[in-house]
PDB file of C-alpha atoms and ligand atoms in Angstrom:
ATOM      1  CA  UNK A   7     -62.096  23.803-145.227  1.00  0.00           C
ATOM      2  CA  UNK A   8     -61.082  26.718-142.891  1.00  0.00           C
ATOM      3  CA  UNK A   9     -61.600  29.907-144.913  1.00  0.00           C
ATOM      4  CA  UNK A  10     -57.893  31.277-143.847  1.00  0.00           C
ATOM      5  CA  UNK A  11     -56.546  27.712-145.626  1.00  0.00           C
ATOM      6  CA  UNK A  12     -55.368  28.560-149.274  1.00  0.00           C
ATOM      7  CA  UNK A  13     -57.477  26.414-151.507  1.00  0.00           C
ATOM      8  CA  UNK A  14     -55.446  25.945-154.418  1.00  0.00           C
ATOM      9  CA  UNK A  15     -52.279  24.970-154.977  1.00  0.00           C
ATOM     10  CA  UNK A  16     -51.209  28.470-156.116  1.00  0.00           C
ATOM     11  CA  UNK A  17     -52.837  30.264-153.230  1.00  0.00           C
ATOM     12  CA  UNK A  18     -50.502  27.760-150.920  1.00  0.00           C
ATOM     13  CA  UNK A  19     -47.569  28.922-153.094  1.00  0.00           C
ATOM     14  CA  UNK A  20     -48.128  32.739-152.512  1.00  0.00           C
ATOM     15  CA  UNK A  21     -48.833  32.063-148.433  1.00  0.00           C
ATOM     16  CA  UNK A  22     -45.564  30.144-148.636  1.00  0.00           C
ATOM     17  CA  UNK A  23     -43.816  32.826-149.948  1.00  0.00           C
ATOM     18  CA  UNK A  24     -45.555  35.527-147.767  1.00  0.00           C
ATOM     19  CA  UNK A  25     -44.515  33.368-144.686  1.00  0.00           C
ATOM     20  CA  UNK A  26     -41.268  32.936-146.196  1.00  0.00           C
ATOM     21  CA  UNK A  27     -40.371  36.867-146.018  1.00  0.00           C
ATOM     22  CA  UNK A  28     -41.218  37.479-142.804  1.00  0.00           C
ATOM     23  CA  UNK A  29     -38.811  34.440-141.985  1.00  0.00           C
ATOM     24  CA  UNK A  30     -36.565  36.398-143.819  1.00  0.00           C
ATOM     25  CA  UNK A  31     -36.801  39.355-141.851  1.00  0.00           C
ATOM     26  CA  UNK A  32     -36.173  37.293-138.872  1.00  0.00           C
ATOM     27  CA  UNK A  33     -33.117  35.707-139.973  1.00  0.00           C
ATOM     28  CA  UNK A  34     -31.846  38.827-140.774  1.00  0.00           C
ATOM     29  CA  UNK A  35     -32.690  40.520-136.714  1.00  0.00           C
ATOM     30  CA  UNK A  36     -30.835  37.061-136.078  1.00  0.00           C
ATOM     31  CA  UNK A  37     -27.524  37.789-137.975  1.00  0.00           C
ATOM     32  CA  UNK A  38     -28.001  41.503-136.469  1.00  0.00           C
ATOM     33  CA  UNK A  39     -28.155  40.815-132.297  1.00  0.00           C
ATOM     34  CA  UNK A  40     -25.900  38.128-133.039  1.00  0.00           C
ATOM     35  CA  UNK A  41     -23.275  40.484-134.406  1.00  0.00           C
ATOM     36  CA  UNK A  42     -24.007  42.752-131.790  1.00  0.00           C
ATOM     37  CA  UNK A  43     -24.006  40.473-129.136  1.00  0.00           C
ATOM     38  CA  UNK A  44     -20.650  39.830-130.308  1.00  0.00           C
ATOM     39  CA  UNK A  45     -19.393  43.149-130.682  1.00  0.00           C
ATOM     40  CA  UNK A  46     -19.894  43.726-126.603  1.00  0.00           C
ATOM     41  CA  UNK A  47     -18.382  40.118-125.476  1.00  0.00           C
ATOM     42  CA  UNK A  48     -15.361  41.365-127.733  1.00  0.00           C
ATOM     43  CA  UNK A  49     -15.624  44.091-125.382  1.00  0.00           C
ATOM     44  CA  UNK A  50     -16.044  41.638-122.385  1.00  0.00           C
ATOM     45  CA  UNK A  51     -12.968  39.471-123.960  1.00  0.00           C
ATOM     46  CA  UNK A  52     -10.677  42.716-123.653  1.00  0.00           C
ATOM     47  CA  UNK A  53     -11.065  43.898-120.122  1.00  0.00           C
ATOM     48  CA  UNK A  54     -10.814  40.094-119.169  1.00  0.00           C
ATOM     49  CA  UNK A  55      -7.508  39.985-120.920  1.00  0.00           C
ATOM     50  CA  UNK A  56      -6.248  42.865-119.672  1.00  0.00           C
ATOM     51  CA  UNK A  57      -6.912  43.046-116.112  1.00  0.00           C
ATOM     52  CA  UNK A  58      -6.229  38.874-116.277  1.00  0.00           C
ATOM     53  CA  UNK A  59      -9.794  37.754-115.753  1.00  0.00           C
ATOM     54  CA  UNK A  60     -10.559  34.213-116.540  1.00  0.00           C
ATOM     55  CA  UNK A  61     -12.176  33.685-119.714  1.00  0.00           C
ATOM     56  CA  UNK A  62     -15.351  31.970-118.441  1.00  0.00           C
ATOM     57  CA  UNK A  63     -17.850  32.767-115.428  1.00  0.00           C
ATOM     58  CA  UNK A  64     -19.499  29.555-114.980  1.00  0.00           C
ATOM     59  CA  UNK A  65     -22.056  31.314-112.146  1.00  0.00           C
ATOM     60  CA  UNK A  66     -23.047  33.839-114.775  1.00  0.00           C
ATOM     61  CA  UNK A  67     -23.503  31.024-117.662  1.00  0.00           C
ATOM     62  CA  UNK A  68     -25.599  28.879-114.976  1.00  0.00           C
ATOM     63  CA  UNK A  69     -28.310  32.214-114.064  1.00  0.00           C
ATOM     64  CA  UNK A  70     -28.250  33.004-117.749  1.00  0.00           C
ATOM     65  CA  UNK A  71     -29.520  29.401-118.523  1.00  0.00           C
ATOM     66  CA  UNK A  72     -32.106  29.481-115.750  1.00  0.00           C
ATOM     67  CA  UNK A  73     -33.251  32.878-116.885  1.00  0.00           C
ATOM     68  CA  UNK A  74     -33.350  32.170-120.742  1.00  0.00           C
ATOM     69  CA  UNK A  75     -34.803  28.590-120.132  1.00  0.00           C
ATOM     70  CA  UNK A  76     -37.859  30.578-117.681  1.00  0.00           C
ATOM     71  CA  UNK A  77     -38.454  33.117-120.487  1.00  0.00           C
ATOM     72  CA  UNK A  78     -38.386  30.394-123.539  1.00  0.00           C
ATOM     73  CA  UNK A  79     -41.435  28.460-121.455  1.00  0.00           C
ATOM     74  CA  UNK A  80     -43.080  31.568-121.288  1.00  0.00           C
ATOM     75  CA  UNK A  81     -42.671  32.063-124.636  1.00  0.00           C
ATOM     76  CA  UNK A  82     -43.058  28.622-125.816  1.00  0.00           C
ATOM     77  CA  UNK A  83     -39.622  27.882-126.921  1.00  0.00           C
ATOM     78  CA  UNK A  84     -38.290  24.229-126.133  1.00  0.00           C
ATOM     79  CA  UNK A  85     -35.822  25.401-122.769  1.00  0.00           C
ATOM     80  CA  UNK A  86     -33.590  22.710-123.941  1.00  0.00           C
ATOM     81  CA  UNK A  87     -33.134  24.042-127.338  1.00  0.00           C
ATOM     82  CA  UNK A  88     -32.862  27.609-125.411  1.00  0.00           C
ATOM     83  CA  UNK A  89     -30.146  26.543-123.742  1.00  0.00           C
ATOM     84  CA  UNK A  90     -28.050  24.255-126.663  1.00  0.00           C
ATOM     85  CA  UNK A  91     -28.446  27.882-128.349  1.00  0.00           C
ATOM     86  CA  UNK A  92     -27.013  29.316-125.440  1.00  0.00           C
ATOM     87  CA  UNK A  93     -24.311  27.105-124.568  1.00  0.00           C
ATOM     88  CA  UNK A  94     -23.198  27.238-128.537  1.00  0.00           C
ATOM     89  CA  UNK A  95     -22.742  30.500-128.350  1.00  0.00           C
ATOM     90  CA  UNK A  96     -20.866  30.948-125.515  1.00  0.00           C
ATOM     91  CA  UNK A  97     -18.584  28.185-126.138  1.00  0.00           C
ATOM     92  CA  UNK A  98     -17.385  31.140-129.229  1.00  0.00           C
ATOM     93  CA  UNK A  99     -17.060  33.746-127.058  1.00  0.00           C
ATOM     94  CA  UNK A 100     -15.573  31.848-124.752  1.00  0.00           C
ATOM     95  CA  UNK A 101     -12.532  30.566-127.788  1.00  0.00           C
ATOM     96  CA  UNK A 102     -12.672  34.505-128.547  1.00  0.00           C
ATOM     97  CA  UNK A 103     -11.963  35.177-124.830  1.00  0.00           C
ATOM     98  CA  UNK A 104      -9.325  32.747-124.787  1.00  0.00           C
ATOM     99  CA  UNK A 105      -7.303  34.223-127.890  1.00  0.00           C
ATOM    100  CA  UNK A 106      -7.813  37.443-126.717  1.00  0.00           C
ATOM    101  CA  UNK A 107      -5.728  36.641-123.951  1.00  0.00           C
ATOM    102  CA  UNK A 108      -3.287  35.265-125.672  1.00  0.00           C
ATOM    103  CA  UNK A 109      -2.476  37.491-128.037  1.00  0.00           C
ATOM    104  CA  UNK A 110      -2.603  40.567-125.025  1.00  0.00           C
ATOM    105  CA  UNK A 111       0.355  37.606-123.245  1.00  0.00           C
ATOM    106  CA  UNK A 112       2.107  37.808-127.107  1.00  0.00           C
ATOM    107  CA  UNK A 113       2.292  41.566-127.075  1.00  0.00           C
ATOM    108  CA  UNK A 114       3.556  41.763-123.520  1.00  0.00           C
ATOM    109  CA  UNK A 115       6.336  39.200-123.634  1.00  0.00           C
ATOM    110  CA  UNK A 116       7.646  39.496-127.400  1.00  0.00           C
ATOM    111  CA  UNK A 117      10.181  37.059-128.011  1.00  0.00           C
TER     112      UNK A 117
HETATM  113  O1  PRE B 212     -20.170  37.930-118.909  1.00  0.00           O
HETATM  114  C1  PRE B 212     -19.043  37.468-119.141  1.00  0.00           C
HETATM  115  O2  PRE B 212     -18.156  37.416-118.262  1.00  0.00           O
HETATM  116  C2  PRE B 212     -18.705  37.001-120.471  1.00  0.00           C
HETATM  117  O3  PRE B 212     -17.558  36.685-120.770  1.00  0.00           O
HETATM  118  C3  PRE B 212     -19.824  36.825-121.449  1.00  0.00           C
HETATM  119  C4  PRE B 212     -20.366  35.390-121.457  1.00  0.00           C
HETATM  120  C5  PRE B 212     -21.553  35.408-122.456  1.00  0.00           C
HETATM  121  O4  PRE B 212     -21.277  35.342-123.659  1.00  0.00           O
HETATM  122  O5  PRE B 212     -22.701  35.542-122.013  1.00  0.00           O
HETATM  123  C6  PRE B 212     -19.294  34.477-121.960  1.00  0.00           C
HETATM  124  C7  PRE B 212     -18.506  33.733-121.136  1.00  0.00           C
HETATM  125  C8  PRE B 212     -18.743  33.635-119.695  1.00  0.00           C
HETATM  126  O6  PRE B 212     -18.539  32.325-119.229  1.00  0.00           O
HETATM  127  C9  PRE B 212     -20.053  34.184-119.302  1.00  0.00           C
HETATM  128  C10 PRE B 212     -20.808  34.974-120.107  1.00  0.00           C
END
């Protein structure tokens, strides 16, 4: 047996949990960037409705995906999931962009 292997059934237990925290942790930076990420395309969703900007930038979503898909091969992350993550994400921004303008159109022509 490799001598990093637990070799009981309880040793396997406490590595599980051990691993377990740090996945944990990462979750948790997850939530974090996410909400921040989201904090700054709220931002992004703001100027676009105010100076009438179009919600989506297909050019910018198409370098982002060839950028994030060349650094998840680097990093060996599967591109494809890199880029489902991606696209997910900015599909939300993208409805957030959308009601953003919206409700700026509400405010300037109450009925
Ligand atoms: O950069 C922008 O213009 C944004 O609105 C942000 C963002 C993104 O979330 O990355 C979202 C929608 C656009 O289609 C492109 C990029």
């Amino acid at each position: 047996m490799c001598p990093t292997e637990p070799d009981s059934a309880e040793a396997a237990w406490q590595k599980l949990l051990r691993i377990r925290q740090s996945i944990d942790n990462i979750d948790a930076a997850l939530v974090h960037l996410l909400a921040e990420r989201f904090k700054f395309t709220q931002e992004v969703g703001e100027l676009k409705a105010e100076f009438g900007l179009p919600a989506s930038d297909p050019d910018r979503e198409h370098r982002q995906i060839a950028r994030l898909r060349e650094l998840a091969v680097e990093s060996n992350l599967d591109p494809e999931f890199a880029e489902k993550w991606f696209n997910f994400v900015v599909t939300e921004v993208i409805r957030h962009h959308i009601q953003a303008g919206a409700e700026g159109e509400e405010r300037e022509a109450p009925l």
